[in-house]
Amino acid sequence: MPVSTTTEPADVRAAQDTFVSTGRLAGSVRRLVAESWRRSRRSGVDPEHPAPRIDVSANDLADLRRATPLTDALPVVRRLLLDTDPQWVAAMTDASGRLLWVEGNAQVRRAVGGVGFVEGAVWSEDCAGTNAPGTALATNREVQVIGTEHWARPVHAFSCAAAPVHDAHGRVLGVLDITGGAVVGSGLAMQLVRATATAVEATVGRITTSTPAGPPAPTLRVLGSQGGTLVLDGTAHRLSGRHAEILLLLAEHPAGLTADEVAVLLSDSELSGVTVRAEVSRLRRVVGPLLSESRPYRLTRAVRTDVDAVREALALGDVAQAVGSYTGPVLPRSSSPGVERVRAAVSDEVRAAVLASRDPRVIVRWAASDEGADDYAAWRALAATSAPGSATQLRAFAQLRRLEHALGPR
């Protein structure tokens, strides 16, 4: 069945026309699409003439393919998505949004090649605007983009469905996508991509494990609006806000926490030990022996969070990877003091690394985020590092003027 939407393509196109010219959303547009349009506009992507970046040679692309564990899952993708000669192309990106492979229907491949959807091109949102693989990377969630929902108008003839692919530690390896005509806008197409992405993750996990071991390490996703999911023994558990807070705090304190310490970290107001013990008891029903029976409370196995991937990239000096892994603030709806400290620390570390990088490609990705949208220092750095007279620099100057006007005399 088609994706549920109450708006016609012409209405979405009209809403985009208004948004491009005024910055205001008029009409009904899906929230996911509207948020992506805002990021695309802030990034300065030209909706009439997008320019997905192609900055690798054939040899460089071959090296990237050899380096990624996704190579080993290609037979799975071909069998599940391409063996029946469907009316689409299947694509696999790396974590930066670069298209490593584009295969499938020859006619569709020629058509999408005409808009720059080719092997080696980068289709992250800051390069190509709203599109399923780029938006899946930006949100770390499965995404379907239908026709006129694309930011780039030359892409309006196509629909796409994509899902991120993670390794056993929860790190994003890339995105699996199918792109084609109206058939890709169906619910069945999204289900097929979702199932194939799961098979890819299982294949990558089997091949990258060199020796027999126990179940994969538990992973906790806490970044962005989709934060609050625990993957335990291959099963994803959507957690309540309170349970996500407790697991994050215990992951941050591997030596364990007493009930009183948990209470202080969870709330500024007085929270009784009885309340904490009751909440931990409910959490244990979800996670089982992962949470110790004895006190102080501690995790019986190391739990890896998506924050760890950001920290590791920063430690290695790979700011682009850190920004790519940082899909939003830590548990943004939480008001827990302990979570707020983690949230502020991670955000500050990423921002500082971005500003210190002096790399316009990195800075523009930060500026396109909700946190970076009103970051005066980031826009000033982008203006200083962008090519003189480029669309990116002009966009940065315009944003600086808007911020100066909003902030008043400095």
XYZ file of C-alpha atoms in Angstrom, residues 242 246 257-282 295 297:
30
model
C 13.127 6.827 32.496
C 18.915 4.754 33.973
C 25.538 3.388 41.431
C 23.618 3.193 44.681
C 19.896 3.922 44.733
C 20.601 7.333 46.295
C 23.178 8.157 43.608
C 20.735 7.162 40.873
C 18.076 9.351 42.492
C 20.369 12.414 42.504
C 21.332 11.871 38.861
C 17.732 11.364 37.771
C 16.058 14.369 39.347
C 16.742 17.796 40.842
C 13.782 17.319 43.149
C 13.825 14.776 45.952
C 13.413 11.274 44.567
C 13.080 8.463 47.113
C 15.158 5.302 47.077
C 11.884 3.354 47.060
C 10.884 5.008 43.771
C 14.273 4.242 42.242
C 14.156 0.607 43.352
C 10.669 0.207 41.865
C 11.818 1.716 38.552
C 14.923 -0.488 38.446
C 12.763 -3.532 39.164
C 10.548 -2.675 36.171
C 23.364 -3.292 44.922
C 23.193 -1.277 40.627
